[in-house]
Short mmCIF file of C-alpha atoms and ligand atoms in Angstrom, two decimals:
data_model
loop_
_atom_site.label_atom_id
_atom_site.label_comp_id
_atom_site.label_asym_id
_atom_site.label_seq_id
_atom_site.Cartn_x
_atom_site.Cartn_y
_atom_site.Cartn_z
CA MET A 1 -44.10 -56.09 4.92
CA ILE A 2 -40.64 -54.73 4.34
CA PRO A 3 -38.91 -53.67 7.55
CA LYS A 4 -38.48 -49.85 7.93
CA LYS A 5 -34.69 -50.24 8.24
CA LEU A 6 -34.48 -52.08 4.90
CA ILE A 7 -36.61 -49.47 3.24
CA ASN A 8 -34.26 -46.75 4.50
CA LEU A 9 -31.30 -48.69 3.12
CA LEU A 10 -32.97 -49.23 -0.21
CA SER A 11 -34.12 -45.62 -0.44
CA ILE A 12 -30.59 -44.28 0.01
CA GLY A 13 -29.23 -46.79 -2.47
CA LEU A 14 -26.70 -48.52 -0.18
CA LEU A 15 -27.78 -52.06 -0.67
CA GLY A 16 -26.14 -53.62 -3.63
CA VAL A 17 -23.31 -51.14 -3.91
CA MET A 18 -21.64 -51.50 -0.60
CA PRO A 19 -19.03 -54.18 -1.06
CA TRP A 20 -19.32 -55.55 2.42
CA CYS A 21 -22.97 -56.47 1.56
CA VAL A 22 -21.64 -58.68 -1.32
CA SER A 23 -21.00 -62.31 -0.61
CA ALA A 24 -17.38 -63.28 -0.13
CA ALA A 25 -15.76 -64.93 -3.10
CA GLU A 26 -12.87 -67.04 -1.91
CA LEU A 27 -13.49 -69.63 -4.61
CA HIS A 28 -14.11 -67.12 -7.33
CA PRO A 29 -12.03 -68.22 -10.42
CA GLU A 30 -10.44 -64.74 -10.76
CA VAL A 31 -9.42 -64.68 -7.10
CA ARG A 32 -8.02 -68.12 -7.34
CA GLN A 33 -6.01 -67.19 -10.37
CA ILE A 34 -4.56 -63.86 -9.14
CA CYS A 35 -3.71 -65.48 -5.76
CA GLN A 36 -1.69 -68.12 -7.68
CA GLN A 37 0.05 -65.38 -9.59
CA ILE A 38 0.75 -63.34 -6.44
CA GLY A 39 2.11 -66.46 -4.67
CA LYS A 40 4.35 -67.18 -7.56
CA LYS A 41 5.72 -63.59 -7.79
CA LEU A 42 6.24 -62.86 -4.07
CA ALA A 43 8.55 -65.17 -2.07
CA SER A 44 6.87 -63.97 1.18
CA VAL A 45 3.25 -64.67 0.22
CA SER A 46 2.07 -68.21 -0.67
CA PRO A 47 -0.92 -68.82 -2.90
CA ASP A 48 -2.64 -70.54 0.09
CA GLU A 49 -1.98 -67.52 2.24
CA CYS A 50 -3.52 -65.21 -0.30
CA LEU A 51 -6.49 -67.58 -0.72
CA SER A 52 -7.02 -67.82 2.96
CA HIS A 53 -8.80 -64.46 3.05
CA GLN A 54 -12.30 -63.75 2.21
CA TYR A 55 -12.54 -61.34 -0.71
CA VAL A 56 -15.43 -59.43 -2.10
CA ALA A 57 -16.58 -60.84 -5.44
CA PRO A 58 -14.31 -59.00 -7.87
CA ARG A 59 -15.96 -55.78 -9.18
CA PHE A 60 -12.96 -53.76 -10.12
CA HIS A 61 -10.33 -54.57 -12.78
CA SER A 62 -6.97 -53.26 -13.85
CA VAL A 63 -6.05 -52.07 -17.46
CA ARG A 64 -5.12 -55.64 -18.37
CA GLY A 65 -8.31 -57.06 -16.73
CA GLN A 66 -6.82 -58.38 -13.53
CA PRO A 67 -9.13 -58.34 -10.55
CA ILE A 68 -8.39 -55.72 -7.86
CA LEU A 69 -8.89 -57.64 -4.69
CA GLU A 70 -10.88 -56.19 -1.75
CA THR A 71 -11.40 -57.64 1.69
CA HIS A 72 -13.47 -56.20 4.48
CA PHE A 73 -13.48 -56.58 8.30
CA PRO A 74 -16.65 -55.08 9.65
CA ALA A 75 -17.14 -53.09 12.84
CA ARG A 76 -18.88 -54.82 15.78
CA LYS A 77 -22.60 -54.91 15.17
CA GLY A 78 -24.28 -51.87 16.57
CA SER A 79 -20.97 -49.78 16.65
CA GLU A 80 -20.83 -49.12 12.91
CA GLU A 81 -21.67 -45.31 13.21
CA ARG A 82 -18.99 -44.75 15.91
CA VAL A 83 -15.87 -46.56 15.01
CA PRO A 84 -13.06 -45.43 12.71
CA ARG A 85 -13.24 -46.68 9.15
CA VAL A 86 -9.83 -47.41 7.57
CA LEU A 87 -9.22 -47.70 3.89
CA PHE A 88 -5.89 -49.63 3.59
CA ILE A 89 -4.06 -49.79 0.25
CA GLY A 90 -1.00 -51.78 -0.68
CA GLY A 91 0.80 -52.11 -4.00
CA ILE A 92 -0.06 -48.82 -5.59
CA HIS A 93 3.43 -49.09 -7.15
CA GLY A 94 4.00 -52.45 -8.70
CA ASP A 95 7.72 -52.81 -7.96
CA GLU A 96 7.35 -52.13 -4.25
CA TYR A 97 7.04 -55.85 -3.46
CA SER A 98 7.24 -55.48 0.34
CA SER A 99 4.28 -53.11 0.38
CA VAL A 100 2.09 -56.04 -0.84
CA SER A 101 3.72 -58.76 1.21
CA VAL A 102 3.54 -56.74 4.51
CA THR A 103 -0.06 -55.88 3.72
CA PHE A 104 -0.84 -59.61 3.53
CA LYS A 105 0.95 -60.08 6.94
CA TRP A 106 -1.26 -57.49 8.49
CA LEU A 107 -4.30 -59.14 6.95
CA ASN A 108 -3.27 -62.37 8.65
CA THR A 109 -3.06 -60.53 11.95
CA LEU A 110 -6.54 -59.04 11.45
CA LYS A 111 -7.90 -62.43 10.43
CA ALA A 112 -6.64 -63.86 13.68
CA HIS A 113 -7.45 -60.87 16.05
CA HIS A 114 -10.14 -58.74 14.47
CA SER A 115 -12.33 -57.48 17.28
CA GLY A 116 -14.66 -55.21 15.50
CA ALA A 117 -13.19 -52.05 17.29
CA PHE A 118 -12.51 -50.60 13.79
CA ASP A 119 -13.98 -51.12 10.42
CA TRP A 120 -11.26 -52.02 7.82
CA HIS A 121 -11.40 -52.14 4.10
CA PHE A 122 -8.34 -53.51 2.37
CA VAL A 123 -7.08 -53.30 -1.11
CA PRO A 124 -3.87 -55.28 -0.83
CA LEU A 125 -2.70 -54.93 -4.48
CA LEU A 126 -4.02 -51.85 -6.32
CA ASN A 127 -1.69 -52.22 -9.25
CA PRO A 128 -1.63 -55.91 -10.31
CA ASP A 129 -0.42 -55.15 -13.85
CA GLY A 130 2.64 -53.39 -12.45
CA LEU A 131 3.56 -56.27 -10.14
CA LEU A 132 2.52 -59.30 -12.07
CA GLN A 133 4.80 -59.26 -14.99
CA ARG A 134 8.31 -60.50 -15.69
CA LYS A 135 9.94 -57.24 -14.80
CA SER A 136 7.67 -55.44 -12.30
CA THR A 137 7.12 -51.66 -12.73
CA ARG A 138 6.17 -48.79 -10.57
CA VAL A 139 3.64 -47.68 -13.13
CA ASN A 140 0.41 -49.35 -14.41
CA ALA A 141 0.01 -51.03 -17.87
CA ASN A 142 -0.64 -47.59 -19.38
CA ARG A 143 2.67 -46.48 -17.92
CA VAL A 144 0.91 -44.06 -15.53
CA ASP A 145 2.09 -43.51 -11.95
CA LEU A 146 -1.13 -44.22 -10.05
CA ASN A 147 0.12 -42.05 -7.20
CA ARG A 148 0.09 -39.00 -9.45
CA ASN A 149 -3.19 -39.77 -11.12
CA PHE A 150 -5.64 -38.44 -8.51
CA LEU A 151 -7.46 -35.10 -8.57
CA PRO A 152 -5.11 -32.33 -7.34
CA ALA A 153 -6.24 -29.91 -4.63
CA PRO A 154 -7.54 -26.55 -6.20
CA GLU A 155 -4.49 -24.61 -5.10
CA PHE A 156 -2.02 -27.06 -6.64
CA PRO A 157 -1.01 -27.23 -10.25
CA GLU A 158 -2.43 -29.80 -12.66
CA PRO A 159 -0.33 -33.05 -12.18
CA LEU A 160 0.61 -33.08 -15.91
CA GLU A 161 1.81 -29.51 -15.82
CA HIS A 162 3.78 -30.25 -12.64
CA TRP A 163 5.28 -33.34 -14.34
CA GLN A 164 6.38 -31.27 -17.41
CA LYS A 165 7.79 -28.31 -15.55
CA ARG A 166 9.01 -29.64 -12.17
CA ALA A 167 9.38 -33.38 -12.40
CA LYS A 168 11.60 -33.22 -15.46
CA LYS A 169 9.25 -35.58 -17.36
CA ARG A 170 10.67 -38.52 -15.59
CA LEU A 171 8.67 -41.56 -16.94
CA ARG A 172 8.30 -43.27 -13.65
CA TYR A 173 6.22 -40.24 -12.37
CA PHE A 174 4.06 -39.79 -15.46
CA PRO A 175 0.67 -38.75 -14.04
CA GLY A 176 -1.51 -39.65 -17.10
CA HIS A 177 -2.98 -37.22 -19.39
CA ALA A 178 -5.87 -36.32 -16.94
CA PRO A 179 -6.63 -37.03 -13.31
CA LEU A 180 -8.48 -40.30 -12.65
CA SER A 181 -7.73 -41.49 -16.26
CA GLU A 182 -6.84 -44.98 -14.90
CA PRO A 183 -9.17 -47.72 -13.80
CA GLU A 184 -7.00 -48.40 -10.67
CA SER A 185 -7.11 -44.81 -9.40
CA GLN A 186 -10.92 -44.72 -10.14
CA VAL A 187 -11.24 -47.66 -7.76
CA ILE A 188 -9.83 -45.58 -4.82
CA HIS A 189 -11.96 -42.56 -5.87
CA GLN A 190 -15.15 -44.76 -5.88
CA LEU A 191 -14.21 -46.48 -2.57
CA ILE A 192 -13.61 -43.12 -0.87
CA ASP A 193 -17.15 -41.97 -2.01
CA GLU A 194 -18.77 -45.25 -1.05
CA TYR A 195 -16.94 -46.31 2.08
CA GLN A 196 -16.33 -42.83 3.45
CA PRO A 197 -13.21 -43.77 5.32
CA THR A 198 -12.08 -41.85 8.51
CA VAL A 199 -8.49 -42.50 7.62
CA ILE A 200 -6.58 -43.81 4.65
CA VAL A 201 -3.46 -45.89 4.99
CA SER A 202 -1.16 -46.61 2.07
CA VAL A 203 1.99 -48.75 1.96
CA HIS A 204 5.03 -48.01 -0.09
CA ALA A 205 8.81 -48.61 -0.13
CA PRO A 206 11.81 -47.93 0.12
CA HIS A 207 12.23 -44.67 2.01
CA GLY A 208 11.95 -46.06 5.47
CA ILE A 209 9.90 -43.32 6.97
CA LEU A 210 6.34 -42.45 7.93
CA ASP A 211 4.60 -39.63 6.03
CA PHE A 212 1.34 -37.99 6.93
CA ASP A 213 -1.17 -35.59 5.35
CA GLY A 214 -3.93 -34.31 7.59
CA GLY A 215 -5.06 -31.77 10.09
CA ILE A 216 -4.64 -33.92 13.20
CA GLN A 217 -1.59 -34.95 15.05
CA PRO A 218 0.19 -37.75 13.11
CA PRO A 219 1.68 -40.88 14.60
CA ARG A 220 5.16 -39.97 15.91
CA LYS A 221 6.43 -43.31 14.72
CA LEU A 222 5.25 -46.69 13.52
CA GLY A 223 7.67 -49.39 14.82
CA PRO A 224 11.09 -48.44 13.37
CA LEU A 225 9.59 -45.79 11.03
CA GLN A 226 9.94 -42.22 12.26
CA LEU A 227 7.60 -39.40 11.09
CA ARG A 228 9.04 -37.35 8.37
CA GLN A 229 6.59 -35.28 6.36
CA LEU A 230 7.74 -34.94 2.75
CA GLY A 231 5.10 -32.53 1.38
CA THR A 232 2.59 -33.48 -1.25
CA TYR A 233 2.73 -33.76 -4.93
CA PRO A 234 -0.30 -32.81 -7.06
CA GLY A 235 -2.07 -36.00 -8.06
CA SER A 236 -0.77 -38.08 -5.16
CA LEU A 237 -3.08 -40.02 -2.88
CA GLY A 238 -1.92 -37.85 0.08
CA ASN A 239 -2.77 -34.63 -1.72
CA TYR A 240 -6.15 -35.98 -2.96
CA GLY A 241 -7.11 -37.68 0.38
CA TRP A 242 -6.42 -34.78 2.67
CA PHE A 243 -6.56 -31.61 0.51
CA VAL A 244 -9.54 -32.62 -1.73
CA LYS A 245 -11.54 -35.02 0.50
CA ASN A 246 -10.45 -33.87 3.98
CA ILE A 247 -9.46 -37.43 5.04
CA PRO A 248 -6.07 -37.86 6.78
CA VAL A 249 -3.66 -40.15 4.88
CA VAL A 250 -1.03 -42.20 6.62
CA THR A 251 1.78 -43.22 4.20
CA ILE A 252 3.92 -46.08 5.33
CA GLU A 253 7.30 -46.22 3.50
CA LEU A 254 8.97 -49.47 4.27
CA PRO A 255 12.80 -49.49 4.27
CA HIS A 256 13.31 -51.82 1.36
CA ALA A 257 11.17 -52.69 -1.78
CA GLY A 258 12.55 -56.23 -2.05
CA ILE A 259 13.44 -57.22 1.50
CA MET A 260 10.83 -57.92 4.13
CA PRO A 261 11.06 -56.08 7.52
CA GLU A 262 11.68 -58.32 10.59
CA THR A 263 8.48 -59.97 11.80
CA ARG A 264 9.02 -58.12 15.05
CA ASP A 265 9.06 -54.78 13.17
CA ILE A 266 5.94 -55.73 11.15
CA ASP A 267 4.15 -56.44 14.41
CA ARG A 268 5.38 -53.20 16.04
CA MET A 269 4.28 -51.09 13.08
CA TRP A 270 0.76 -52.61 13.31
CA THR A 271 0.46 -52.16 17.06
CA ASP A 272 1.57 -48.48 16.80
CA LEU A 273 -0.85 -47.89 13.98
CA VAL A 274 -3.79 -49.41 15.91
CA ARG A 275 -2.76 -47.51 19.04
CA TRP A 276 -2.72 -44.18 17.07
CA LEU A 277 -6.10 -44.99 15.40
CA ASN A 278 -7.49 -45.71 18.78
CA TYR A 279 -6.44 -42.43 20.44
CA LYS A 280 -6.43 -39.93 17.49
CA ALA A 281 -8.82 -41.17 14.95
CA ARG A 282 -11.64 -41.81 17.44
CA GLY A 283 -11.26 -38.18 18.59
CA MET A 284 -11.04 -37.06 15.02
CA SER A 285 -14.25 -38.74 13.89
CA LYS A 286 -16.06 -36.81 16.64
CA VAL A 287 -14.46 -33.62 15.60
CA ALA A 288 -15.23 -34.33 11.93
CA GLN A 289 -18.90 -34.93 12.83
CA ALA A 290 -18.92 -31.46 14.50
CA GLY A 291 -17.52 -29.95 11.30
CA VAL A 292 -14.41 -28.37 12.76
CA VAL A 293 -11.54 -30.37 11.35
CA ASN A 294 -8.29 -28.45 11.25
ZN1 LIG B 1 5.58 -46.05 -3.80
#
């Protein structure tokens, strides 16, 4: 006889699609290969360091067929329904090296100290084609800025129209011919629907600030980064996450794309983020359940 709990899971179609049910794939040849490439490209991440994490068997790929790595740190058993769920994304822009390297440092921290107080899902390098080439680029292999390729909020202009009229057609901000035209942005779209994060965190460089889109009190600072809300662009993850999906988005802008922050600052940013998640996101998930966000 099949246990009732299993029948429930099967009936709502969760088994087999939730990545955290998929076996880890640390020795998967695609994982091995991309970790070698990441280690070769980034001075601050070794292939062994990249391979030391347990990845979900690759199920998403970039335009050029590179695997898009995912790693999951589950909530403590029995607390899954109550704890904040954090979708964490590094390397949306391929030439922001530090955003990938620092994400790996935080993965190391989690690997050593994960307590199950939160549920984390990491995509440490969303744009492998942009990073893993001789001259790294902000855009993906189709020359699309992934951070302008999401669905815009209804009251915002179409990203392509905004780019033509307001962004002076600068190539590095090209949003693609239609929202979600790119496999890499589709990954985030799918993960948001499947994983249903409480908060999204994305890491960029080099503006040296903390940005925030959401209807709750943002973190005042993360380590040396002070809050400075820049406003949102149609098609950006902040615009999509908050204005379309009602999920607060923390955008970490590291000070330099090619220079790592001090270890002390990397640790302080992490501690401040976790502290904010603890106080704010817990309260927010209760508010969200009651349906009165904002
Ligand atoms: Zn960026």
